[in-house]
């Protein structure tokens, strides 16, 4: 049985964090923690990842700077 959960959240890359990120709140780190918080609160309360055979599919939007420059 395939169960699908769709989260309408734009993915955020995980930054390389340092120990100073605990007190030095860099914007890239704050965006990542906000992204994780959104995912946690949009999943069902009883959600558990299966032990095997699962797929994650991300639809990543094309950056605006590349929108008119790519070739098919």
Tab-separated table of N, CA, C and O in Angstrom:
chain	number	residue	atom	x	y	z
A	1	UNK	N	0.847	-1.181	0.000
A	1	UNK	CA	0.000	0.000	0.000
A	1	UNK	C	0.895	1.249	0.000
A	1	UNK	O	1.811	1.364	0.792
A	2	UNK	N	0.612	2.154	-0.902
A	2	UNK	CA	1.374	3.390	-0.997
A	2	UNK	C	0.569	4.505	-0.358
A	2	UNK	O	-0.581	4.740	-0.716
A	3	UNK	N	1.182	5.163	0.583
A	3	UNK	CA	0.546	6.298	1.240
A	3	UNK	C	1.334	7.540	0.861
A	3	UNK	O	2.554	7.548	0.918
A	4	UNK	N	0.630	8.563	0.465
A	4	UNK	CA	1.274	9.790	0.027
A	4	UNK	C	0.947	10.919	0.989
A	4	UNK	O	-0.207	11.122	1.345
A	5	UNK	N	1.975	11.623	1.382
A	5	UNK	CA	1.813	12.831	2.191
A	5	UNK	C	2.483	13.962	1.419
A	5	UNK	O	3.659	13.859	1.066
A	6	UNK	N	1.746	14.994	1.127
A	6	UNK	CA	2.273	16.128	0.372
A	6	UNK	C	2.451	17.300	1.326
A	6	UNK	O	1.508	17.720	1.994
A	7	UNK	N	3.671	17.810	1.387
A	7	UNK	CA	3.974	18.993	2.192
A	7	UNK	C	4.340	20.113	1.236
A	7	UNK	O	5.324	20.009	0.510
A	8	UNK	N	3.566	21.151	1.224
A	8	UNK	CA	3.814	22.273	0.324
A	8	UNK	C	4.803	23.232	0.988
A	8	UNK	O	4.428	24.299	1.464
A	9	UNK	N	6.056	22.791	1.033
A	9	UNK	CA	7.114	23.575	1.671
A	9	UNK	C	8.308	23.593	0.717
A	9	UNK	O	8.705	22.563	0.197
A	10	UNK	N	8.883	24.761	0.514
A	10	UNK	CA	10.061	24.852	-0.335
A	10	UNK	C	11.279	24.347	0.441
A	10	UNK	O	11.543	24.796	1.554
A	11	UNK	N	12.030	23.384	-0.109
A	11	UNK	CA	13.179	22.840	0.609
A	11	UNK	C	14.266	23.880	0.856
A	11	UNK	O	14.452	24.802	0.062
A	12	UNK	N	14.975	23.710	1.954
A	12	UNK	CA	16.068	24.604	2.342
A	12	UNK	C	17.299	23.743	2.577
A	12	UNK	O	17.218	22.750	3.305
A	13	UNK	N	18.447	24.081	1.986
A	13	UNK	CA	19.645	23.273	2.216
A	13	UNK	C	20.166	23.448	3.635
A	13	UNK	O	20.024	24.509	4.239
A	14	UNK	N	20.758	22.384	4.173
A	14	UNK	CA	21.317	22.454	5.518
A	14	UNK	C	22.678	23.138	5.443
A	14	UNK	O	23.564	22.694	4.711
A	15	UNK	N	22.859	24.221	6.201
A	15	UNK	CA	24.157	24.902	6.182
A	15	UNK	C	25.172	24.147	7.036
A	15	UNK	O	24.815	23.357	7.898
A	16	UNK	N	26.423	24.412	6.804
A	16	UNK	CA	27.469	23.865	7.660
A	16	UNK	C	27.460	24.681	8.947
A	16	UNK	O	27.751	25.871	8.944
A	17	UNK	N	27.079	24.040	10.027
A	17	UNK	CA	26.923	24.759	11.292
A	17	UNK	C	28.195	24.673	12.130
A	17	UNK	O	28.942	23.704	12.041
A	18	UNK	N	28.400	25.716	12.917
A	18	UNK	CA	29.534	25.761	13.835
A	18	UNK	C	28.999	25.921	15.252
A	18	UNK	O	27.814	26.199	15.453
A	19	UNK	N	29.861	25.768	16.212
A	19	UNK	CA	29.415	25.901	17.606
A	19	UNK	C	28.950	27.322	17.921
A	19	UNK	O	28.113	27.531	18.787
A	20	UNK	N	29.470	28.304	17.189
A	20	UNK	CA	29.051	29.690	17.443
A	20	UNK	C	27.621	29.959	16.986
A	20	UNK	O	27.049	30.988	17.335
A	21	UNK	N	27.030	29.046	16.215
A	21	UNK	CA	25.647	29.233	15.773
A	21	UNK	C	24.662	29.182	16.935
A	21	UNK	O	23.510	29.549	16.786
A	22	UNK	N	25.091	28.712	18.086
A	22	UNK	CA	24.205	28.711	19.256
A	22	UNK	C	23.875	30.126	19.697
A	22	UNK	O	22.774	30.398	20.152
A	23	UNK	N	24.841	31.039	19.592
A	23	UNK	CA	24.577	32.419	20.014
A	23	UNK	C	24.637	33.410	18.858
A	23	UNK	O	24.037	34.467	18.908
A	24	UNK	N	25.333	33.067	17.790
A	24	UNK	CA	25.431	33.922	16.613
A	24	UNK	C	24.386	33.444	15.609
A	24	UNK	O	24.624	32.529	14.849
A	25	UNK	N	23.230	34.041	15.613
A	25	UNK	CA	22.085	33.581	14.819
A	25	UNK	C	22.231	34.001	13.360
A	25	UNK	O	21.697	35.022	12.933
A	26	UNK	N	22.960	33.193	12.581
A	26	UNK	CA	23.128	33.496	11.162
A	26	UNK	C	21.817	33.251	10.417
A	26	UNK	O	21.082	32.317	10.736
A	27	UNK	N	21.502	34.067	9.398
A	27	UNK	CA	20.241	33.910	8.657
A	27	UNK	C	20.078	32.537	8.002
A	27	UNK	O	18.989	31.971	8.010
A	28	UNK	N	21.142	31.962	7.450
A	28	UNK	CA	21.017	30.660	6.781
A	28	UNK	C	20.658	29.566	7.786
A	28	UNK	O	19.880	28.660	7.472
A	29	UNK	N	21.188	29.648	8.992
A	29	UNK	CA	20.883	28.658	10.028
A	29	UNK	C	19.449	28.844	10.522
A	29	UNK	O	18.716	27.869	10.715
A	30	UNK	N	19.020	30.081	10.678
A	30	UNK	CA	17.651	30.351	11.124
A	30	UNK	C	16.628	29.866	10.106
A	30	UNK	O	15.592	29.310	10.469
A	31	UNK	N	16.915	30.038	8.792
A	31	UNK	CA	16.016	29.542	7.741
A	31	UNK	C	15.910	28.029	7.805
A	31	UNK	O	14.823	27.467	7.654
A	32	UNK	N	17.032	27.352	8.041
A	32	UNK	CA	17.025	25.890	8.107
A	32	UNK	C	16.200	25.395	9.297
A	32	UNK	O	15.397	24.482	9.167
A	33	UNK	N	16.376	26.007	10.475
A	33	UNK	CA	15.609	25.579	11.654
A	33	UNK	C	14.125	25.865	11.474
A	33	UNK	O	13.275	25.095	11.916
A	34	UNK	N	13.781	26.958	10.817
A	34	UNK	CA	12.369	27.266	10.537
A	34	UNK	C	11.788	26.228	9.580
A	34	UNK	O	10.640	25.784	9.749
A	35	UNK	N	12.558	25.794	8.601
A	35	UNK	CA	12.138	24.753	7.647
A	35	UNK	C	11.860	23.445	8.387
A	35	UNK	O	10.828	22.813	8.189
A	36	UNK	N	12.769	23.034	9.276
A	36	UNK	CA	12.568	21.799	10.035
A	36	UNK	C	11.319	21.899	10.915
A	36	UNK	O	10.570	20.935	11.069
A	37	UNK	N	11.104	23.065	11.493
A	37	UNK	CA	9.931	23.285	12.351
A	37	UNK	C	8.638	23.146	11.540
A	37	UNK	O	7.675	22.526	11.989
A	38	UNK	N	8.621	23.703	10.315
A	38	UNK	CA	7.435	23.594	9.449
A	38	UNK	C	7.133	22.141	9.114
A	38	UNK	O	5.981	21.714	9.146
A	39	UNK	N	8.169	21.375	8.770
A	39	UNK	CA	7.961	19.966	8.434
A	39	UNK	C	7.393	19.218	9.624
A	39	UNK	O	6.431	18.454	9.494
A	40	UNK	N	7.967	19.434	10.787
A	40	UNK	CA	7.530	18.727	11.992
A	40	UNK	C	6.057	18.987	12.287
A	40	UNK	O	5.312	18.083	12.662
A	41	UNK	N	5.616	20.229	12.101
A	41	UNK	CA	4.244	20.572	12.449
A	41	UNK	C	3.230	20.286	11.344
A	41	UNK	O	2.030	20.306	11.607
A	42	UNK	N	3.685	20.011	10.121
A	42	UNK	CA	2.748	19.678	9.050
A	42	UNK	C	2.526	18.177	8.897
A	42	UNK	O	1.586	17.762	8.242
A	43	UNK	N	3.390	17.364	9.503
A	43	UNK	CA	3.200	15.913	9.434
A	43	UNK	C	2.119	15.489	10.415
A	43	UNK	O	1.922	16.136	11.441
A	44	UNK	N	1.420	14.405	10.120
A	44	UNK	CA	0.419	13.903	11.068
A	44	UNK	C	1.065	13.539	12.412
A	44	UNK	O	2.232	13.179	12.467
A	45	UNK	N	0.305	13.631	13.478
A	45	UNK	CA	0.831	13.370	14.828
A	45	UNK	C	1.392	11.965	14.973
A	45	UNK	O	2.378	11.757	15.648
A	46	UNK	N	0.762	10.967	14.359
A	46	UNK	CA	1.196	9.585	14.512
A	46	UNK	C	2.129	9.133	13.390
A	46	UNK	O	2.309	7.941	13.184
A	47	UNK	N	2.733	10.043	12.667
A	47	UNK	CA	3.573	9.712	11.522
A	47	UNK	C	4.894	9.096	11.982
A	47	UNK	O	5.577	9.631	12.839
A	48	UNK	N	5.227	7.950	11.391
A	48	UNK	CA	6.518	7.308	11.622
A	48	UNK	C	7.061	6.884	10.270
A	48	UNK	O	6.350	6.299	9.457
A	49	UNK	N	8.327	7.165	10.038
A	49	UNK	CA	8.954	6.745	8.791
A	49	UNK	C	9.080	5.230	8.787
A	49	UNK	O	9.453	4.634	9.802
A	50	UNK	N	8.765	4.581	7.677
A	50	UNK	CA	8.952	3.133	7.607
A	50	UNK	C	10.438	2.788	7.680
A	50	UNK	O	11.297	3.602	7.366
A	51	UNK	N	10.721	1.575	8.100
A	51	UNK	CA	12.112	1.161	8.258
A	51	UNK	C	12.839	1.011	6.930
A	51	UNK	O	14.047	1.163	6.862
A	52	UNK	N	12.117	0.674	5.880
A	52	UNK	CA	12.751	0.523	4.576
A	52	UNK	C	11.728	0.819	3.477
A	52	UNK	O	10.550	0.966	3.739
A	53	UNK	N	12.234	0.908	2.261
A	53	UNK	CA	11.397	1.122	1.078
A	53	UNK	C	10.536	2.383	1.138
A	53	UNK	O	9.325	2.337	1.003
A	54	UNK	N	11.147	3.481	1.392
A	54	UNK	CA	10.421	4.743	1.347
A	54	UNK	C	11.097	5.670	0.352
A	54	UNK	O	12.273	5.523	0.049
A	55	UNK	N	10.331	6.586	-0.180
A	55	UNK	CA	10.838	7.523	-1.167
A	55	UNK	C	10.461	8.934	-0.740
A	55	UNK	O	9.347	9.160	-0.289
A	56	UNK	N	11.378	9.828	-0.921
A	56	UNK	CA	11.109	11.250	-0.730
A	56	UNK	C	11.280	11.917	-2.089
A	56	UNK	O	12.278	11.701	-2.770
A	57	UNK	N	10.304	12.696	-2.474
A	57	UNK	CA	10.373	13.400	-3.747
A	57	UNK	C	10.250	14.889	-3.455
A	57	UNK	O	9.302	15.330	-2.817
A	58	UNK	N	11.228	15.641	-3.922
A	58	UNK	CA	11.217	17.083	-3.760
A	58	UNK	C	11.034	17.718	-5.128
A	58	UNK	O	11.696	17.334	-6.088
A	59	UNK	N	10.145	18.668	-5.214
A	59	UNK	CA	9.989	19.479	-6.413
A	59	UNK	C	10.600	20.825	-6.091
A	59	UNK	O	10.053	21.602	-5.309
A	60	UNK	N	11.759	21.080	-6.667
A	60	UNK	CA	12.501	22.298	-6.366
A	60	UNK	C	12.260	23.299	-7.485
A	60	UNK	O	12.484	22.984	-8.666
A	61	UNK	N	11.817	24.510	-7.131
A	61	UNK	CA	11.543	25.502	-8.173
A	61	UNK	C	12.830	25.977	-8.855
A	61	UNK	O	13.899	25.985	-8.248
A	62	UNK	N	12.701	26.333	-10.117
A	62	UNK	CA	13.830	26.869	-10.870
A	62	UNK	C	14.166	28.255	-10.333
A	62	UNK	O	13.268	29.079	-10.144
A	63	UNK	N	15.434	28.539	-10.049
A	63	UNK	CA	15.794	29.881	-9.577
A	63	UNK	C	15.433	30.942	-10.610
A	63	UNK	O	15.525	30.711	-11.818
A	64	UNK	N	15.011	32.090	-10.138
A	64	UNK	CA	14.615	33.167	-11.036
A	64	UNK	C	15.784	33.606	-11.920
A	64	UNK	O	15.586	34.022	-13.050
A	65	UNK	N	17.011	33.490	-11.413
A	65	UNK	CA	18.174	33.915	-12.194
A	65	UNK	C	18.431	32.984	-13.378
A	65	UNK	O	19.119	33.344	-14.313
A	66	UNK	N	17.882	31.758	-13.352
A	66	UNK	CA	18.122	30.786	-14.440
A	66	UNK	C	16.883	30.553	-15.292
A	66	UNK	O	16.927	29.758	-16.229
A	67	UNK	N	15.793	31.201	-14.998
A	67	UNK	CA	14.506	30.881	-15.626
A	67	UNK	C	14.549	30.983	-17.150
A	67	UNK	O	13.955	30.161	-17.827
A	68	UNK	N	15.231	31.937	-17.725
A	68	UNK	CA	15.209	32.099	-19.172
A	68	UNK	C	16.448	31.579	-19.857
A	68	UNK	O	16.603	31.745	-21.062
A	69	UNK	N	17.355	30.901	-19.137
A	69	UNK	CA	18.652	30.556	-19.719
A	69	UNK	C	18.871	29.067	-19.948
A	69	UNK	O	19.869	28.689	-20.512
A	70	UNK	N	17.973	28.215	-19.529
A	70	UNK	CA	18.229	26.779	-19.686
A	70	UNK	C	17.730	26.286	-21.017
A	70	UNK	O	16.804	26.806	-21.610
A	71	UNK	N	18.372	25.251	-21.522
A	71	UNK	CA	18.063	24.693	-22.831
A	71	UNK	C	17.582	23.267	-22.638
A	71	UNK	O	18.128	22.505	-21.859
A	72	UNK	N	16.528	22.891	-23.390
A	72	UNK	CA	15.985	21.537	-23.286
A	72	UNK	C	16.742	20.608	-24.180
A	72	UNK	O	17.072	20.864	-25.275
